[in-house]
Structure formats: C-alpha cells, structure tokens
Tab-separated table of C-alpha atoms and ligand atoms in Angstrom:
chain	number	residue	atom	x	y	z
K	24	MET	CA	-115.887	-47.671	39.291
K	25	PRO	CA	-113.333	-50.168	41.289
K	26	ALA	CA	-113.298	-53.815	40.076
K	27	SER	CA	-115.455	-56.394	41.762
K	28	LEU	CA	-113.527	-58.218	44.683
K	29	LYS	CA	-113.567	-62.067	43.136
K	30	ALA	CA	-110.631	-63.767	45.095
K	31	LEU	CA	-108.401	-63.771	48.291
K	32	ILE	CA	-104.932	-64.563	48.294
K	33	PHE	CA	-103.196	-65.646	51.572
K	34	ASP	CA	-99.540	-65.736	52.371
K	35	VAL	CA	-98.855	-69.088	55.268
K	36	ASP	CA	-96.020	-68.630	57.522
K	37	GLY	CA	-96.741	-65.555	59.771
K	38	THR	CA	-100.092	-64.803	58.074
K	39	LEU	CA	-102.140	-68.242	58.420
K	40	SER	CA	-100.150	-69.638	61.605
K	41	ASN	CA	-97.153	-68.572	63.844
K	42	THR	CA	-95.616	-71.154	61.929
K	43	GLU	CA	-91.630	-69.415	62.021
K	44	ALA	CA	-90.284	-69.858	66.048
K	45	ASP	CA	-92.288	-72.922	66.967
K	46	GLY	CA	-92.536	-74.934	63.286
K	47	HIS	CA	-89.889	-74.071	61.012
K	48	ARG	CA	-87.248	-72.991	63.271
K	49	ILE	CA	-87.486	-76.335	65.344
K	50	ALA	CA	-87.478	-78.520	62.464
K	51	PHE	CA	-84.315	-76.865	60.775
K	52	ASN	CA	-82.784	-77.448	64.255
K	53	LEU	CA	-83.852	-81.245	64.111
K	54	ALA	CA	-82.295	-81.657	60.835
K	55	PHE	CA	-78.793	-80.028	61.882
K	56	ASP	CA	-79.066	-82.538	64.909
K	57	GLU	CA	-79.548	-85.317	62.482
K	58	TYR	CA	-76.741	-84.523	60.253
K	59	LYS	CA	-74.832	-83.769	63.241
K	60	LEU	CA	-73.881	-80.151	62.250
K	61	GLY	CA	-73.656	-79.000	65.777
K	62	TRP	CA	-75.980	-75.803	64.410
K	63	HIS	CA	-78.597	-74.664	66.760
K	64	TRP	CA	-80.776	-71.509	65.972
K	65	ASN	CA	-82.060	-69.532	68.411
K	66	ILE	CA	-85.185	-67.470	68.251
K	67	ASP	CA	-83.001	-64.205	67.900
K	68	THR	CA	-81.001	-65.659	65.454
K	69	TYR	CA	-83.905	-67.314	63.370
K	70	GLY	CA	-85.428	-63.543	63.581
K	71	GLN	CA	-82.406	-62.729	61.762
K	72	LEU	CA	-82.434	-65.332	59.465
K	73	LEU	CA	-85.736	-64.904	58.221
K	74	ALA	CA	-84.432	-61.716	56.235
K	75	VAL	CA	-83.819	-64.307	53.482
K	76	THR	CA	-87.094	-66.327	52.222
K	77	GLY	CA	-87.022	-69.886	51.231
K	78	GLY	CA	-85.489	-72.597	53.802
K	79	LYS	CA	-82.706	-73.820	51.090
K	80	GLU	CA	-81.434	-70.292	50.737
K	81	ARG	CA	-81.917	-69.812	54.489
K	82	ILE	CA	-79.263	-72.541	55.134
K	83	LYS	CA	-77.009	-71.170	52.913
K	84	TYR	CA	-77.397	-67.805	54.001
K	85	PHE	CA	-76.570	-69.069	57.463
K	86	ALA	CA	-73.480	-70.626	56.404
K	87	THR	CA	-71.895	-67.664	54.118
K	88	ASP	CA	-73.130	-64.892	56.087
K	89	PHE	CA	-73.153	-66.022	59.889
K	90	LEU	CA	-70.800	-68.756	59.516
K	91	HIS	CA	-68.552	-67.341	57.171
K	92	ASN	CA	-68.108	-71.147	55.693
K	93	LYS	CA	-66.295	-71.870	58.632
K	94	ASN	CA	-67.526	-75.051	60.621
K	95	VAL	CA	-69.377	-75.923	56.928
K	96	PRO	CA	-68.990	-79.457	55.918
K	97	ASN	CA	-67.387	-80.252	52.145
K	98	ASP	CA	-69.630	-79.853	49.240
K	99	PHE	CA	-72.090	-78.259	51.198
K	100	ASP	CA	-73.933	-76.971	48.109
K	101	ALA	CA	-74.901	-80.507	47.804
K	102	LEU	CA	-76.033	-81.575	51.179
K	103	ILE	CA	-78.157	-78.327	51.351
K	104	PRO	CA	-81.345	-80.154	49.578
K	105	VAL	CA	-80.842	-83.270	51.628
K	106	LEU	CA	-80.422	-81.306	54.538
K	107	HIS	CA	-83.874	-79.607	53.604
K	108	GLN	CA	-85.624	-82.472	52.559
K	109	ALA	CA	-85.002	-83.637	56.544
K	110	LYS	CA	-86.484	-80.654	57.737
K	111	THR	CA	-89.533	-80.702	55.393
K	112	ARG	CA	-90.198	-84.113	57.159
K	113	HIS	CA	-89.571	-82.784	60.539
K	114	TYR	CA	-91.838	-79.953	59.971
K	115	THR	CA	-94.772	-81.764	58.470
K	116	GLU	CA	-94.473	-84.195	61.359
K	117	LEU	CA	-94.623	-81.321	63.957
K	118	LEU	CA	-97.854	-80.294	62.186
K	119	ALA	CA	-99.342	-83.599	62.400
K	120	SER	CA	-99.067	-83.610	66.103
K	121	GLY	CA	-101.314	-80.691	66.258
K	122	ALA	CA	-98.620	-78.278	67.671
K	123	ILE	CA	-99.193	-75.158	65.289
K	124	PRO	CA	-102.970	-74.085	65.280
K	125	LEU	CA	-104.254	-71.277	62.436
K	126	ARG	CA	-104.315	-67.673	64.208
K	127	PRO	CA	-106.975	-65.928	65.516
K	128	GLY	CA	-109.757	-65.116	62.909
K	129	VAL	CA	-108.095	-67.280	59.961
K	130	GLU	CA	-110.442	-70.307	59.977
K	131	ARG	CA	-113.757	-67.982	60.220
K	132	LEU	CA	-112.796	-65.998	57.426
K	133	LEU	CA	-111.852	-68.705	55.464
K	134	LYS	CA	-115.242	-70.293	55.553
K	135	GLU	CA	-116.741	-67.243	55.483
K	136	ALA	CA	-115.235	-66.055	52.431
K	137	ARG	CA	-116.118	-69.524	50.861
K	138	GLU	CA	-119.886	-69.259	51.683
K	139	THR	CA	-119.867	-65.348	50.111
K	140	GLY	CA	-118.335	-66.884	46.825
K	141	LEU	CA	-114.988	-65.274	46.871
K	142	ARG	CA	-111.910	-67.500	45.666
K	143	LEU	CA	-109.247	-69.033	47.777
K	144	ALA	CA	-105.621	-68.802	46.817
K	145	ILE	CA	-101.920	-69.300	48.485
K	146	ALA	CA	-98.906	-67.858	47.395
K	147	THR	CA	-95.952	-68.882	49.868
K	148	THR	CA	-92.292	-69.295	49.698
K	149	THR	CA	-92.652	-72.333	51.559
K	150	THR	CA	-92.916	-76.138	50.003
K	151	PRO	CA	-95.979	-77.397	48.600
K	152	ALA	CA	-95.598	-80.554	51.393
K	153	ASN	CA	-95.969	-78.039	54.270
K	154	VAL	CA	-98.968	-76.175	52.997
K	155	THR	CA	-100.773	-79.221	52.749
K	156	ALA	CA	-99.730	-80.365	55.907
K	157	LEU	CA	-100.806	-77.268	57.494
K	158	LEU	CA	-104.053	-76.950	56.277
K	159	THR	CA	-104.920	-80.490	56.377
K	160	HIS	CA	-104.360	-80.858	59.974
K	161	THR	CA	-105.499	-77.472	61.122
K	162	LEU	CA	-108.988	-77.524	58.841
K	163	GLY	CA	-109.813	-80.850	58.027
K	164	GLU	CA	-108.805	-83.620	54.997
K	165	ASP	CA	-110.823	-81.848	52.651
K	166	ALA	CA	-109.325	-78.259	52.927
K	167	ILE	CA	-106.805	-78.542	49.988
K	168	SER	CA	-110.125	-78.309	47.970
K	169	TRP	CA	-110.942	-75.011	49.424
K	170	PHE	CA	-108.275	-73.323	47.284
K	171	ASP	CA	-108.155	-72.509	43.697
K	172	VAL	CA	-104.697	-72.155	43.612
K	173	ILE	CA	-101.669	-73.312	45.305
K	174	ALA	CA	-98.498	-71.634	44.506
K	175	ALA	CA	-95.866	-72.536	46.601
K	176	GLY	CA	-91.926	-72.830	46.668
K	177	ASP	CA	-89.451	-73.425	43.588
K	178	ILE	CA	-92.043	-73.161	41.150
K	179	VAL	CA	-91.055	-69.609	40.756
K	180	PRO	CA	-87.198	-68.830	40.205
K	181	ALA	CA	-87.298	-65.916	42.449
K	182	LYS	CA	-88.927	-66.001	46.038
K	183	LYS	CA	-90.380	-63.107	48.125
K	184	PRO	CA	-89.832	-60.137	48.072
K	185	ALA	CA	-90.188	-60.707	44.114
K	186	ALA	CA	-93.600	-60.297	42.714
K	187	ASP	CA	-93.190	-63.929	40.999
K	188	ILE	CA	-95.128	-65.981	43.201
K	189	TYR	CA	-98.463	-63.668	43.505
K	190	THR	CA	-97.931	-62.909	39.661
K	191	CYS	CA	-97.954	-66.634	39.000
K	192	ALA	CA	-101.080	-67.276	41.482
K	193	LEU	CA	-103.156	-64.356	39.409
K	194	GLN	CA	-102.109	-66.253	36.209
K	195	LYS	CA	-103.340	-69.357	37.661
K	196	LEU	CA	-106.786	-67.936	39.302
K	197	GLN	CA	-106.698	-66.110	35.473
K	198	LEU	CA	-107.795	-62.664	37.747
K	199	PRO	CA	-106.358	-59.242	37.392
K	200	ALA	CA	-104.846	-58.166	40.919
K	201	ALA	CA	-107.656	-55.340	40.767
K	202	GLN	CA	-110.178	-58.098	41.768
K	203	CYS	CA	-107.937	-60.060	44.309
K	204	MET	CA	-106.771	-59.063	47.754
K	205	ALA	CA	-103.150	-60.561	49.460
K	206	PHE	CA	-102.822	-61.046	53.152
K	207	GLU	CA	-99.557	-60.839	54.030
K	208	ASP	CA	-97.384	-60.513	57.354
K	209	SER	CA	-93.905	-59.426	56.611
K	210	HIS	CA	-92.120	-56.870	54.774
K	211	ASN	CA	-90.772	-59.128	52.198
K	212	GLY	CA	-94.156	-60.414	51.817
K	213	LEU	CA	-95.867	-57.088	51.312
K	214	LEU	CA	-93.120	-56.152	48.500
K	215	SER	CA	-94.155	-58.957	46.781
K	216	SER	CA	-97.782	-58.737	46.786
K	217	LEU	CA	-97.761	-55.004	46.099
K	218	GLY	CA	-95.114	-55.973	43.032
K	219	ALA	CA	-97.969	-57.761	41.956
K	220	GLY	CA	-99.846	-54.620	42.074
K	221	LEU	CA	-102.277	-56.477	44.819
K	222	LYS	CA	-104.102	-54.319	47.884
K	223	THR	CA	-102.791	-56.127	50.513
K	224	VAL	CA	-103.980	-56.641	54.592
K	225	VAL	CA	-101.202	-57.154	56.948
K	226	THR	CA	-101.337	-58.912	60.260
K	227	THR	CA	-98.170	-58.336	62.210
K	228	ASN	CA	-96.587	-61.295	64.370
K	229	ASP	CA	-93.621	-61.084	67.030
K	230	TYR	CA	-91.190	-61.206	64.088
K	231	THR	CA	-92.890	-58.537	62.274
K	232	THR	CA	-94.275	-56.195	64.380
K	233	GLY	CA	-91.631	-53.036	63.600
K	234	HIS	CA	-91.339	-53.768	59.706
K	235	ASP	CA	-91.915	-51.058	57.107
K	236	PHE	CA	-95.611	-51.670	55.808
K	237	THR	CA	-95.894	-48.693	53.465
K	238	GLY	CA	-98.379	-49.588	50.793
K	239	ALA	CA	-100.125	-51.570	52.953
K	240	GLU	CA	-104.539	-51.123	52.749
K	241	ILE	CA	-104.264	-51.732	56.645
K	242	VAL	CA	-101.845	-53.026	59.213
K	243	LEU	CA	-103.361	-55.451	62.065
K	244	ASP	CA	-102.085	-56.960	64.936
K	245	ASN	CA	-104.380	-59.958	64.065
K	246	MET	CA	-107.724	-60.803	62.099
K	247	GLY	CA	-109.517	-60.335	65.425
K	248	GLU	CA	-112.896	-62.341	66.205
K	249	PRO	CA	-116.338	-61.003	67.320
K	250	ASP	CA	-115.372	-61.446	71.117
K	251	SER	CA	-111.804	-60.528	70.566
K	252	PRO	CA	-111.015	-57.552	68.685
K	253	PHE	CA	-108.009	-56.709	66.495
K	254	GLN	CA	-105.631	-53.995	67.418
K	255	LEU	CA	-105.337	-51.381	64.780
K	256	ILE	CA	-101.628	-50.603	63.968
K	257	GLN	CA	-102.030	-48.611	60.449
K	258	GLY	CA	-104.509	-47.307	58.290
K	259	ASP	CA	-108.431	-46.947	58.505
K	260	ALA	CA	-111.042	-49.890	59.931
K	261	ASN	CA	-113.928	-48.057	59.410
K	262	GLY	CA	-115.564	-48.917	62.617
K	263	TYR	CA	-114.791	-52.507	62.132
K	264	ASP	CA	-113.024	-54.793	64.924
K	265	TYR	CA	-112.716	-57.934	63.456
K	266	LEU	CA	-111.720	-58.744	59.937
K	267	ASP	CA	-114.723	-60.291	57.639
K	268	CYS	CA	-115.942	-60.179	54.314
K	269	ARG	CA	-117.773	-56.750	54.978
K	270	MET	CA	-114.456	-55.148	56.139
K	271	ILE	CA	-112.652	-56.429	53.086
K	272	GLU	CA	-115.004	-55.423	50.487
K	273	TYR	CA	-114.570	-52.146	52.274
K	274	LEU	CA	-110.907	-51.945	52.066
K	275	HIS	CA	-111.017	-53.331	48.537
K	276	GLN	CA	-113.066	-50.783	47.512
K	277	LYS	CA	-111.924	-47.725	48.527
K	278	PRO	CA	-109.194	-45.812	46.888
K	279	GLY	CA	-106.214	-47.278	48.343
K	280	ASN	CA	-102.378	-46.989	48.566
K	281	ASN	CA	-101.733	-48.979	45.733
K	282	THR	CA	-104.258	-47.621	42.978
T	3	LIG	C1	-92.043	-68.183	54.585
T	3	LIG	C2	-90.665	-68.574	54.406
T	3	LIG	C3	-90.325	-69.629	54.307
T	3	LIG	C4	-90.242	-70.538	55.597
T	3	LIG	C5	-89.475	-72.037	55.443
T	3	LIG	O1	-92.696	-67.742	53.519
T	3	LIG	O2	-89.620	-67.524	54.159
T	3	LIG	O3	-88.997	-70.016	53.963
T	3	LIG	O4	-89.806	-69.968	56.608
T	3	LIG	O5	-90.010	-72.613	54.432
T	3	LIG	P1	-94.174	-67.379	53.463
T	3	LIG	P2	-89.037	-73.613	53.519
T	3	LIG	O6	-94.134	-66.328	54.312
T	3	LIG	O7	-94.171	-66.677	52.167
T	3	LIG	O8	-95.145	-68.548	53.599
T	3	LIG	O9	-88.039	-74.225	54.393
T	3	LIG	O10	-90.240	-74.916	52.835
T	3	LIG	O11	-88.862	-72.869	52.423
T	4	LIG	MG1	-95.355	-64.661	56.026
C-alpha cells in the first residue's frame, strides 16, 4: 500500500515561472554593466551557463571556463558576492515591475492543493529574496504563507544536482520522501529530487526540452489548464490533460520509476 500524499515540493526557476532568459539573465547583464565589466550573456550563452546552478557559481564558471580568467578584474573572487548582490537587486526589481508571470497551470494547482489540504514547499537553488519577490508579485502579499517550507540558495553546502536542498525541505516538512511529490524542469533539478528519493513531475521549457528525464514519473510541456491541455512528452497521463490534484494522486499512487 503506497504512502499517502501529504506535500508538494516545487522547484522555482523554470518550473513555477520562466525566469531564466527574461529574468535572471537580464539581471546578470545589468549587474555586469553596473560594474563596467563589458560582459553580455546572450540567450544561447546563458543556456550553456545553466549547466552550473547558483548565480555566484555561474559567474565563476563563466570567468574560468568561458573567459579562461582573461578580461577578469583582479581579486575577482571577492567581487563575485558583490556582483551577485547587485544582480539580485536588479532581478527583484524586474519581478516587481510584473515582467515575469507564472507558467500555465501553476496558480490553479497551488490554490487547488491548498484547498485539498496538501502542504506546499519550495526547494530551489536561487536566493531567498528572489523566491519572495516572485511569489508576492505574482500571487499576492500573503503567498509566502501558503508554503510551510522555503528551502533556498546557500542554506545547503551543495546545490542541485546534489540532493541536499530537497533533503533539507523534507527534514523541515518532517515528512518522508514517499509522502511527497516534487516538481522540476531540468536534468540537474531531477537528479536532485530523485537523489532525495522523490517521485517527480517534470514540466519542460525552451532551455530544458532536450534534457534527459530518465526516472521522472511523467514529463509534460507545461501543467496545462482545463481549456489548454498539456502535451505529454514521456510517461502515462492516464487520460488526464491538465495537471490537477487527482492526476498528482494518480502519479503518486501508481508503482513508479522511483519506487
Ligand atoms: C535556478 C538556478 C539559479 C538561478 C539564479 O535554480 O540555477 O542559479 O538561475 O539564481 P532552481 P541566483 O531551478 O533550482 O530554482 O542568482 O539567486 O543563484
Ligand atoms: Mg529549475
């Protein structure tokens, strides 16, 4: 008899919202301009940089693996956190302007899950301030209180694909992985959730469509809405055409890829 479902744990960037190309990337570039670095990350370059999770880690990766430490200021390691703070400021300002909406089905599903009595949590690589800004500017001032746990950023030593952030969220929820379901958009995110023992629903986006999603319960192009069905990419939707709590219960109960 499978364990009963108690909580849903969501990734943020790429899953709740397409924040990367139109949010984080723009904010990194504004911070580079502010510090007169003469760097610009275009959409393609940023796609390659997403191999490394975490903004500070991504800046460092660019300097070492793309610039080979040429055209990089002296004492760059000390500048990275300063640059990243500026990036976070630009990013939260972008969100405040209403520039970045939630993905299809996200608001509907979060509201339905709350009504059904499922607990909600976040497990993300991004900075806590960014999570607050995204949730409050899309769902309203009280949206933070919808989530029992927000596990974000540097609170764990190893970011995704390590399992640490999901393990941390499970500890804070005081639930075993078998009673939760994770929601991810990327290969690195899926490795992290699977590593913590979680069944995982994947919704893809432009940056992650070709990723390897072996081990996911199901892969969809988005969560869908009653009048706008998802496209099934991998797995068995059992006749459902938008992701709601009944479909999540079905995926959770059926013998899965990760049980
Ligand atoms: C997304 C990330 C983050 C953001 C940038 O993580 O990898 O690094 O791109 O955020 P997730 P910071 O999909 O797990 O939410 O600059 O705040 O690190
Ligand atoms: Mg993600």
